[in-house]
Coordinates of C-alpha atoms and ligand atoms in Angstrom, one line a residue:
M25 CA 0.1 0.0 0.1
D26 CA 1.6 3.6 -0.5
A27 CA 0.5 6.7 0.6
D28 CA 1.9 10.1 0.9
V29 CA 1.6 10.2 4.7
V30 CA 1.1 7.8 6.9
V31 CA 0.2 8.8 10.6
I32 CA 1.3 6.8 13.7
G33 CA -1.8 7.0 16.1
A34 CA -5.3 7.6 16.3
G35 CA -5.6 9.7 19.1
A36 CA -6.2 13.6 18.9
L37 CA -3.1 15.0 17.3
G38 CA -2.6 11.7 15.0
L39 CA -6.6 12.2 13.6
S40 CA -6.2 15.8 13.3
T41 CA -2.5 15.8 11.7
A42 CA -4.0 12.9 9.5
L43 CA -7.5 15.5 8.3
H44 CA -5.1 19.0 7.6
C45 CA -3.1 16.9 5.7
A46 CA -5.8 15.7 3.7
L47 CA -7.7 19.1 3.6
A48 CA -4.1 20.1 1.8
G49 CA -5.1 17.2 -0.7
R50 CA -2.6 14.5 0.4
S51 CA -3.3 11.0 0.5
V52 CA -3.3 9.6 4.1
V53 CA -3.5 6.3 6.1
V54 CA -3.6 6.2 9.9
A55 CA -2.1 2.9 11.3
E56 CA -3.3 2.4 15.3
R57 CA -2.2 0.0 17.7
G58 CA -6.0 -0.4 18.9
T59 CA -8.7 1.5 18.2
A60 CA -9.7 5.3 17.6
G61 CA -8.9 7.6 20.5
S62 CA -8.9 4.4 23.1
Q63 CA -6.1 5.9 24.9
A64 CA -5.5 9.2 26.1
S65 CA -7.9 11.4 24.2
G66 CA -10.8 9.0 24.7
R67 CA -10.0 9.9 28.7
A68 CA -9.6 13.9 28.8
A69 CA -11.8 16.4 30.6
G70 CA -12.3 18.1 27.5
L71 CA -11.4 21.7 28.6
F72 CA -10.2 23.7 26.5
K73 CA -8.5 26.8 27.7
S74 CA -7.1 30.4 26.3
V75 CA -5.0 31.5 28.8
Q76 CA -1.8 29.9 27.9
A77 CA 2.4 30.9 29.7
D78 CA 3.5 32.5 26.1
E79 CA 1.9 33.6 22.8
L80 CA 2.5 30.8 20.1
R81 CA 0.7 28.3 22.6
T82 CA -2.3 31.4 23.2
R83 CA -2.3 31.3 19.9
L84 CA -3.0 27.8 18.8
A85 CA -5.5 27.6 21.7
R86 CA -7.3 29.9 20.8
R87 CA -7.2 29.2 16.9
S88 CA -7.9 25.3 18.5
I89 CA -11.4 26.7 20.1
A90 CA -12.4 28.4 17.0
R91 CA -11.8 25.6 15.2
A92 CA -14.0 23.0 17.2
A93 CA -16.9 25.8 17.7
S94 CA -16.9 26.0 14.0
F95 CA -15.9 21.8 13.4
G96 CA -19.3 21.5 11.1
D97 CA -18.5 24.8 9.0
W98 CA -14.4 23.5 7.7
A99 CA -14.9 19.6 8.5
G100 CA -18.4 19.1 7.3
V101 CA -19.0 17.1 10.3
P102 CA -21.0 18.1 13.1
L103 CA -19.0 18.4 16.5
E104 CA -20.9 19.7 19.8
V105 CA -19.3 22.2 22.3
A106 CA -20.1 23.8 25.7
R107 CA -19.7 27.5 25.5
S108 CA -19.7 27.7 29.6
G109 CA -16.9 30.6 29.8
S110 CA -14.4 29.8 32.6
F111 CA -13.2 31.0 36.1
L112 CA -9.6 31.1 37.2
I113 CA -8.9 31.6 41.1
A114 CA -6.6 32.4 42.9
R115 CA -6.9 32.0 46.6
T116 CA -3.6 33.6 48.4
A117 CA -1.5 36.3 47.4
Q118 CA 1.5 35.0 45.4
H119 CA -1.0 33.2 43.3
R120 CA -3.4 36.7 42.7
E121 CA -0.2 38.6 41.4
Y122 CA 0.4 35.4 39.2
L123 CA -3.1 35.6 37.9
A124 CA -2.8 39.3 37.8
R125 CA 0.2 39.2 35.6
E126 CA -1.6 36.6 32.9
L127 CA -4.4 39.0 32.5
A128 CA -2.3 41.5 31.3
Q129 CA -0.2 38.9 29.3
S130 CA -3.2 37.3 27.5
R131 CA -5.1 40.3 26.7
G132 CA -1.5 41.5 24.9
W133 CA -1.8 38.2 23.3
G134 CA -5.4 38.8 22.1
A135 CA -7.2 36.8 24.4
D136 CA -10.7 37.8 26.0
V137 CA -9.4 37.9 29.9
R138 CA -11.8 40.4 32.6
E139 CA -11.6 40.2 36.5
A140 CA -14.5 39.0 37.7
D141 CA -15.3 40.0 41.4
P142 CA -16.6 37.5 43.9
A143 CA -19.8 38.0 43.9
T144 CA -20.4 36.9 40.0
V145 CA -18.4 34.1 40.6
A146 CA -21.0 33.2 43.2
E147 CA -24.3 34.4 40.9
R148 CA -22.7 31.8 37.9
V149 CA -21.1 28.4 39.8
S150 CA -23.9 26.6 41.4
F151 CA -21.2 24.1 42.8
Y152 CA -18.2 27.1 44.1
R153 CA -18.8 28.5 47.5
A154 CA -16.3 31.2 48.3
V155 CA -15.2 30.7 52.1
R156 CA -12.0 33.7 51.6
E157 CA -10.9 36.2 50.3
E158 CA -10.1 35.8 46.4
F159 CA -9.4 36.8 43.1
A160 CA -10.8 35.6 40.0
L161 CA -10.5 36.0 36.2
W162 CA -13.8 35.5 33.5
C163 CA -12.0 34.0 30.6
P164 CA -15.6 33.9 28.1
E165 CA -14.0 32.6 25.0
D166 CA -13.1 29.1 27.5
I167 CA -15.3 26.2 26.1
Y168 CA -15.2 22.2 26.7
I169 CA -16.4 19.4 24.9
A170 CA -18.5 16.8 27.4
E171 CA -17.2 13.1 26.1
P172 CA -14.0 13.2 24.3
T173 CA -14.5 10.7 22.5
A174 CA -17.2 12.7 20.2
L175 CA -14.1 14.7 19.4
I176 CA -12.7 11.5 18.4
E177 CA -15.8 10.6 16.1
A178 CA -15.6 14.0 14.8
Y179 CA -12.2 13.4 13.4
L180 CA -13.2 9.8 11.6
A181 CA -16.1 10.8 10.4
A182 CA -14.5 13.8 8.6
C183 CA -11.3 11.9 7.8
R184 CA -13.7 9.3 6.4
L185 CA -15.5 12.2 4.2
R186 CA -12.3 12.6 2.8
G187 CA -10.6 9.3 2.2
V188 CA -8.0 8.9 4.8
V189 CA -7.5 5.2 5.5
V190 CA -7.9 4.7 9.2
A191 CA -6.2 0.9 9.8
E192 CA -7.4 -0.1 13.6
N193 CA -5.8 -3.1 15.7
E194 CA -3.0 -2.7 13.5
P195 CA 0.6 -1.4 14.9
V196 CA 3.5 0.2 13.5
T197 CA 6.1 -2.9 14.2
G198 CA 8.9 -0.9 12.2
I199 CA 10.2 2.5 10.1
P200 CA 12.1 1.2 7.6
V201 CA 15.1 3.6 7.0
T202 CA 17.1 3.6 3.6
G203 CA 20.4 6.4 3.2
G204 CA 18.8 9.0 5.6
R205 CA 14.9 8.8 4.8
V206 CA 12.1 7.2 6.1
T207 CA 10.5 5.1 3.8
G208 CA 7.4 4.7 5.6
V209 CA 6.1 2.0 7.8
Q210 CA 6.3 -2.0 8.6
T211 CA 3.1 -3.0 10.3
A212 CA 1.6 -6.5 12.1
G213 CA 0.3 -6.8 8.6
R214 CA 1.7 -5.1 5.8
A215 CA 4.2 -2.6 4.4
I216 CA 2.7 0.9 3.4
T217 CA 5.0 3.4 1.5
A218 CA 5.7 6.6 2.3
P219 CA 7.9 9.7 2.4
V220 CA 6.3 11.2 5.2
V221 CA 5.9 9.3 8.1
V222 CA 4.5 11.5 11.4
D223 CA 4.7 9.3 15.2
A224 CA 1.6 10.5 16.8
A225 CA 1.8 7.7 19.3
G226 CA 1.3 9.3 22.6
G227 CA 2.9 7.5 25.9
W228 CA 4.7 5.5 23.2
V229 CA 5.9 8.1 21.0
R230 CA 9.5 7.1 21.8
Q231 CA 9.4 3.8 21.2
V232 CA 7.7 4.7 17.9
A233 CA 10.5 7.4 17.2
E234 CA 13.1 4.5 18.1
L235 CA 12.2 2.0 15.3
A236 CA 12.8 4.6 13.6
G237 CA 16.5 4.6 15.7
A238 CA 15.5 8.7 16.4
P239 CA 15.4 9.9 20.3
V240 CA 12.5 12.0 21.3
P241 CA 12.2 13.6 24.4
L242 CA 9.9 13.4 25.8
A243 CA 8.5 11.8 29.7
P244 CA 5.3 9.9 30.0
V245 CA 3.4 10.8 33.4
R246 CA 0.4 9.5 34.8
H247 CA -3.2 12.2 35.1
Q248 CA -6.2 11.0 36.6
L249 CA -9.8 12.5 37.1
L250 CA -12.8 11.7 38.6
I251 CA -16.7 12.1 37.4
T252 CA -19.1 12.6 40.8
G253 CA -22.8 10.9 40.8
P254 CA -25.7 13.3 39.5
D255 CA -26.7 15.8 42.0
P256 CA -29.3 18.2 41.4
G257 CA -27.7 20.8 43.3
I258 CA -25.6 20.9 40.6
D259 CA -26.0 23.0 38.0
P260 CA -25.4 21.5 34.2
A261 CA -25.0 25.5 32.4
D262 CA -22.2 26.3 34.9
P263 CA -18.7 26.6 34.0
I264 CA -14.7 25.4 33.9
V265 CA -13.4 26.7 37.1
R266 CA -9.6 25.8 37.9
V267 CA -7.8 26.9 41.3
V268 CA -4.9 27.4 40.5
D269 CA -3.2 27.8 44.0
A270 CA -4.7 23.8 44.5
A271 CA -4.0 22.7 41.1
V272 CA -7.6 21.6 40.5
Y273 CA -10.0 22.0 37.7
L274 CA -13.9 21.4 38.2
R275 CA -16.6 21.3 35.3
P276 CA -20.4 19.8 35.3
S277 CA -20.7 16.4 33.8
R278 CA -23.1 14.0 33.3
G279 CA -25.2 15.7 35.9
G280 CA -22.6 15.7 38.3
L281 CA -18.9 17.3 38.6
M282 CA -15.9 16.2 36.8
F283 CA -12.9 17.0 39.1
G284 CA -9.1 16.4 38.5
G285 CA -5.9 18.1 39.2
F286 CA -2.3 17.7 39.4
E287 CA -0.2 16.4 42.4
A288 CA 2.7 17.4 44.1
D289 CA 4.7 14.5 43.6
P290 CA 3.4 13.0 40.0
L291 CA 3.7 9.4 39.1
P292 CA 6.0 8.7 35.7
L293 CA 5.7 5.6 33.8
D294 CA 7.5 4.6 31.2
P295 CA 5.5 1.9 28.4
R296 CA 8.9 0.8 26.8
Q297 CA 9.4 -0.8 30.8
Q298 CA 6.5 -2.3 30.5
P299 CA 5.0 -5.4 29.1
P300 CA 4.3 -4.5 25.2
S301 CA 1.0 -5.8 25.1
F302 CA 0.6 -2.5 28.1
T303 CA -2.2 -0.2 27.5
T304 CA -4.0 2.6 29.4
D305 CA -6.2 0.0 31.0
D306 CA -3.3 -1.6 32.9
L307 CA -2.3 2.1 34.1
P308 CA -2.6 1.6 37.9
L309 CA -5.6 4.9 39.4
D310 CA -5.2 5.8 42.6
Q311 CA -8.0 7.6 44.0
I312 CA -6.1 9.0 47.2
V313 CA -3.8 11.6 45.0
L314 CA -7.8 12.6 44.1
R315 CA -9.0 13.5 46.9
N316 CA -6.2 14.6 48.6
L317 CA -6.2 17.5 46.1
A318 CA -10.1 17.4 47.1
A319 CA -9.3 18.0 50.4
Q320 CA -7.7 21.2 49.0
V321 CA -11.0 22.8 48.3
S322 CA -13.3 21.1 50.7
A323 CA -14.4 24.0 51.9
E324 CA -15.5 26.0 48.6
V325 CA -16.4 22.5 46.7
P326 CA -17.1 20.2 49.5
A327 CA -18.7 17.5 46.4
A328 CA -15.3 16.9 45.2
G329 CA -13.9 15.4 47.7
T330 CA -17.2 13.7 49.0
A331 CA -20.1 12.7 46.5
P332 CA -19.5 8.9 45.7
V333 CA -18.1 8.4 42.2
A334 CA -19.3 7.3 39.3
E335 CA -16.4 7.1 37.0
H336 CA -12.6 7.2 37.7
R337 CA -10.2 7.6 34.9
G338 CA -6.5 8.5 33.6
G339 CA -4.0 8.2 30.9
L340 CA -0.7 9.8 30.4
F341 CA -0.1 12.8 29.4
T342 CA 3.8 13.4 27.4
M343 CA 5.8 15.9 29.4
S344 CA 8.7 17.5 27.5
P345 CA 11.1 19.9 29.2
D346 CA 10.1 23.0 28.9
G347 CA 6.8 22.6 28.9
R348 CA 5.8 23.1 24.9
F349 CA 4.3 20.5 22.1
V350 CA 7.0 18.9 20.7
A351 CA 6.0 19.5 16.8
G352 CA 7.7 19.1 13.7
P353 CA 10.6 17.3 11.3
V354 CA 12.6 15.2 13.2
P355 CA 16.5 16.2 12.9
D356 CA 18.8 14.2 10.3
L357 CA 16.3 11.7 9.3
T358 CA 14.2 13.3 6.3
G359 CA 10.5 12.5 6.5
L360 CA 10.4 11.6 10.0
W361 CA 7.7 14.2 12.2
V362 CA 6.9 14.3 15.7
A363 CA 3.3 15.4 16.9
S364 CA 3.3 15.4 20.8
G365 CA 4.2 17.0 24.2
C366 CA 0.6 17.5 24.8
N367 CA 1.7 18.3 28.1
G368 CA -1.7 17.9 28.9
S369 CA -3.2 20.0 27.0
G370 CA -3.0 18.0 23.3
F371 CA -6.6 17.1 22.9
S372 CA -7.8 20.9 23.2
S373 CA -4.5 21.8 21.2
S374 CA -5.5 19.3 18.5
P375 CA -7.0 21.7 15.6
A376 CA -4.9 23.8 15.2
L377 CA -1.4 21.6 16.0
G378 CA -2.4 19.5 13.4
E379 CA -3.4 22.2 11.2
A380 CA 0.1 23.5 11.3
L381 CA 1.8 20.7 11.3
A382 CA 0.1 19.8 8.2
T383 CA 1.0 23.0 6.8
W384 CA 4.6 22.4 7.4
I385 CA 5.0 19.1 6.2
T386 CA 2.7 19.9 2.7
T387 CA 4.5 23.1 2.1
G388 CA 8.2 22.4 3.5
A389 CA 8.0 25.7 5.6
P390 CA 7.1 25.8 9.2
P391 CA 4.1 27.8 9.8
P392 CA 4.7 31.5 12.0
G393 CA 6.4 30.4 15.5
M394 CA 6.3 26.2 14.7
A395 CA 9.8 26.2 14.3
A396 CA 10.3 26.3 18.3
L397 CA 8.4 23.8 18.8
S398 CA 11.3 21.7 17.0
P399 CA 11.6 18.0 18.3
A400 CA 15.9 19.1 17.9
R401 CA 15.7 21.8 20.7
F402 CA 16.2 20.0 23.2
G403 CA 19.8 18.4 22.0
T404 CA 20.8 15.1 23.8
L405 CA 19.2 14.8 27.8
P406 CA 19.9 12.3 29.8
D407 CA 16.5 9.8 30.9
D408 CA 16.9 11.1 34.6
A409 CA 17.0 14.8 33.8
L410 CA 14.1 14.3 31.0
I411 CA 11.8 12.8 33.7
A412 CA 13.1 15.4 36.2
R413 CA 12.1 18.2 34.3
G414 CA 8.8 16.9 33.3
L415 CA 7.3 16.0 36.6
W416 CA 8.9 19.7 37.7
Q417 CA 6.4 20.9 34.7
Y418 CA 2.8 18.4 35.1
A419 CA 3.5 19.2 38.9
H420 CA 4.2 22.9 38.7
Y421 CA 1.1 23.1 35.8
Y422 CA -0.9 26.3 37.4
D423 CA 1.9 27.6 39.7
P424 CA 4.5 30.6 39.6
A425 CA 8.4 29.6 37.7
P426 CA 10.8 30.5 39.8
A427 CA 12.8 33.2 39.9
G428 CA 15.1 32.7 36.5
Q429 CA 12.7 30.3 34.7
P430 CA 9.8 32.3 33.8
E431 CA 9.3 30.7 30.7
T432 CA 9.0 27.4 32.1
V433 CA 5.5 27.0 33.5
S434 CA 3.3 25.0 31.9
R435 CA -0.5 25.5 31.7
G436 CA -2.6 23.5 29.7
T437 CA -6.2 21.1 30.8
Ligands
FAD516 C1 -7.4 12.5 32.8 C2 -7.4 12.9 31.5 C3 -7.6 14.2 31.2 C4 -7.1 15.4 30.3 N1 -8.2 16.4 30.0 C5 -7.3 17.0 29.0 C6 -8.1 18.6 28.6 O1 -8.8 18.5 29.4 N2 -7.3 18.9 27.9 C7 -6.8 19.0 26.7 O2 -6.6 19.8 26.4 N3 -6.0 17.5 27.0 C8 -6.1 17.6 28.4 N4 -6.0 15.6 28.7 C9 -4.3 15.4 28.1 C10 -4.7 15.0 26.2 O3 -5.2 13.5 26.7 C11 -3.7 14.4 25.6 O4 -2.7 15.8 25.4 C12 -4.3 13.9 24.1 O5 -5.1 13.3 24.2 C13 -2.9 13.3 23.3 O6 -2.9 12.9 22.0 P1 -2.9 11.6 21.8 O7 -2.7 12.2 20.2 O8 -1.2 12.7 21.5 O9 -2.3 10.9 22.1 P2 -3.4 9.4 22.2 O10 -4.8 9.8 22.4 O11 -2.7 8.4 23.5 O12 -2.8 7.9 20.8 C14 -1.8 7.9 20.7 C15 -2.3 6.7 19.8 O13 -1.2 6.2 19.3 C16 -1.6 4.8 19.2 N5 -0.2 3.9 19.5 C17 0.8 3.4 20.1 N6 2.0 3.2 20.0 C18 1.0 2.7 18.2 C19 2.0 2.2 17.6 N7 2.8 1.7 17.7 N8 1.6 1.2 16.3 C20 0.0 2.4 15.9 N9 -0.2 2.6 16.9 C21 -0.2 3.0 18.2 C22 -2.4 4.6 20.8 O14 -2.6 3.2 20.9 C23 -3.1 5.7 20.7 O15 -4.0 5.4 20.4 C24 -6.0 14.5 29.3 C25 -5.7 13.9 29.5 C26 -5.6 12.9 30.6 C27 -5.4 11.4 30.4

């Protein structure tokens, strides 16, 4: 079988890249080890966030919001989004300062962000009760997709409309290289010839790149959330709430509340050190982590820690040393590209990131700013340093960076 582009992995990043390559007129095959969206993407909270740590990510995030909200217009397939808006809340002086900085910064980068008084938060959010002095930002652009599989289904349908072949249960087992160029992929059942191969294998991105002998510096780290049982006191029209000093996020879900957060001592997990059959279903989950995070907002959102749990799920983030996406051509190996380094926001950034990557692949020129996401930017980094930096990024998701490291804060979900 031949194609212009083979994408490895049918998660949000792989499918968006495939769709946009097809929209640019390329023939595309997606090879997926299991089923589309079965790993990180199908377990995401579905949150989109316009406030980001730098201008490029703000641009990608806002473009993604616009593209998700208008999916039917450009992709020809309906997609329902909740235009809920979101509150960012800080309860400490340090985090208040931090949000004030984000307000100025994000506005400078074009995002619609406004200071909100506590009365507005109380009026708009049924599940959050302010008990101390707080500082809040209102982000009207923010949206969520109630069930993450809806975005995957929409990408799949749009891909099929454009003739993309999505081959499920077809793991890639080899990436042949001839004279410094990749020539396609070998799957469990066949060879697919293509001049361009995109590694969008999520938590497995390193081992897939290693099939071509390429190092990709990413550290997979566990992330979890829970959904409480239905509660008539929770208004399904409520906005998203992120309490930055507690590193937690909340939104209405299935009549209950979705609650997730970022622990200070996260769990790295490298699928390369697991049995070959390892999938996200084998990831050890730990509800105590979420209960401890919920305790930090127990006065404001008692339900987060006490309501019966209807679903507890988790998956792997791919954390990069600087908290930014890893997307672009692999150095010294013509034809191999990476779409990864989600740092917790690969689901919500997938519309714009896939679009930008496809433009780069099909025109040969990186769209403005994208060259900064090159997989080459870290040089060679030993694994322990890579993991330590990835864990730091995860643990400081909503936190100020220490002095001298302002650019290393990662904030997505
Ligand atoms: C609990 C949780 C909540 C989250 N919440 C949000 C959120 O609110 N907003 C947000 O933006 N992000 C969120 N994220 C992060 C988001 O899910 C990821 O950034 C995103 O899904 C990454 O997409 P992906 O395509 O890189 O990876 P994946 O969805 O994991 O897809 C990779 C695919 O590659 C396949 N694959 C692996 N090896 C091979 C192989 N050898 N051959 C073929 N295929 C292969 C896998 O089977 C998999 O389907 C959350 C993540 C978790 C776990």
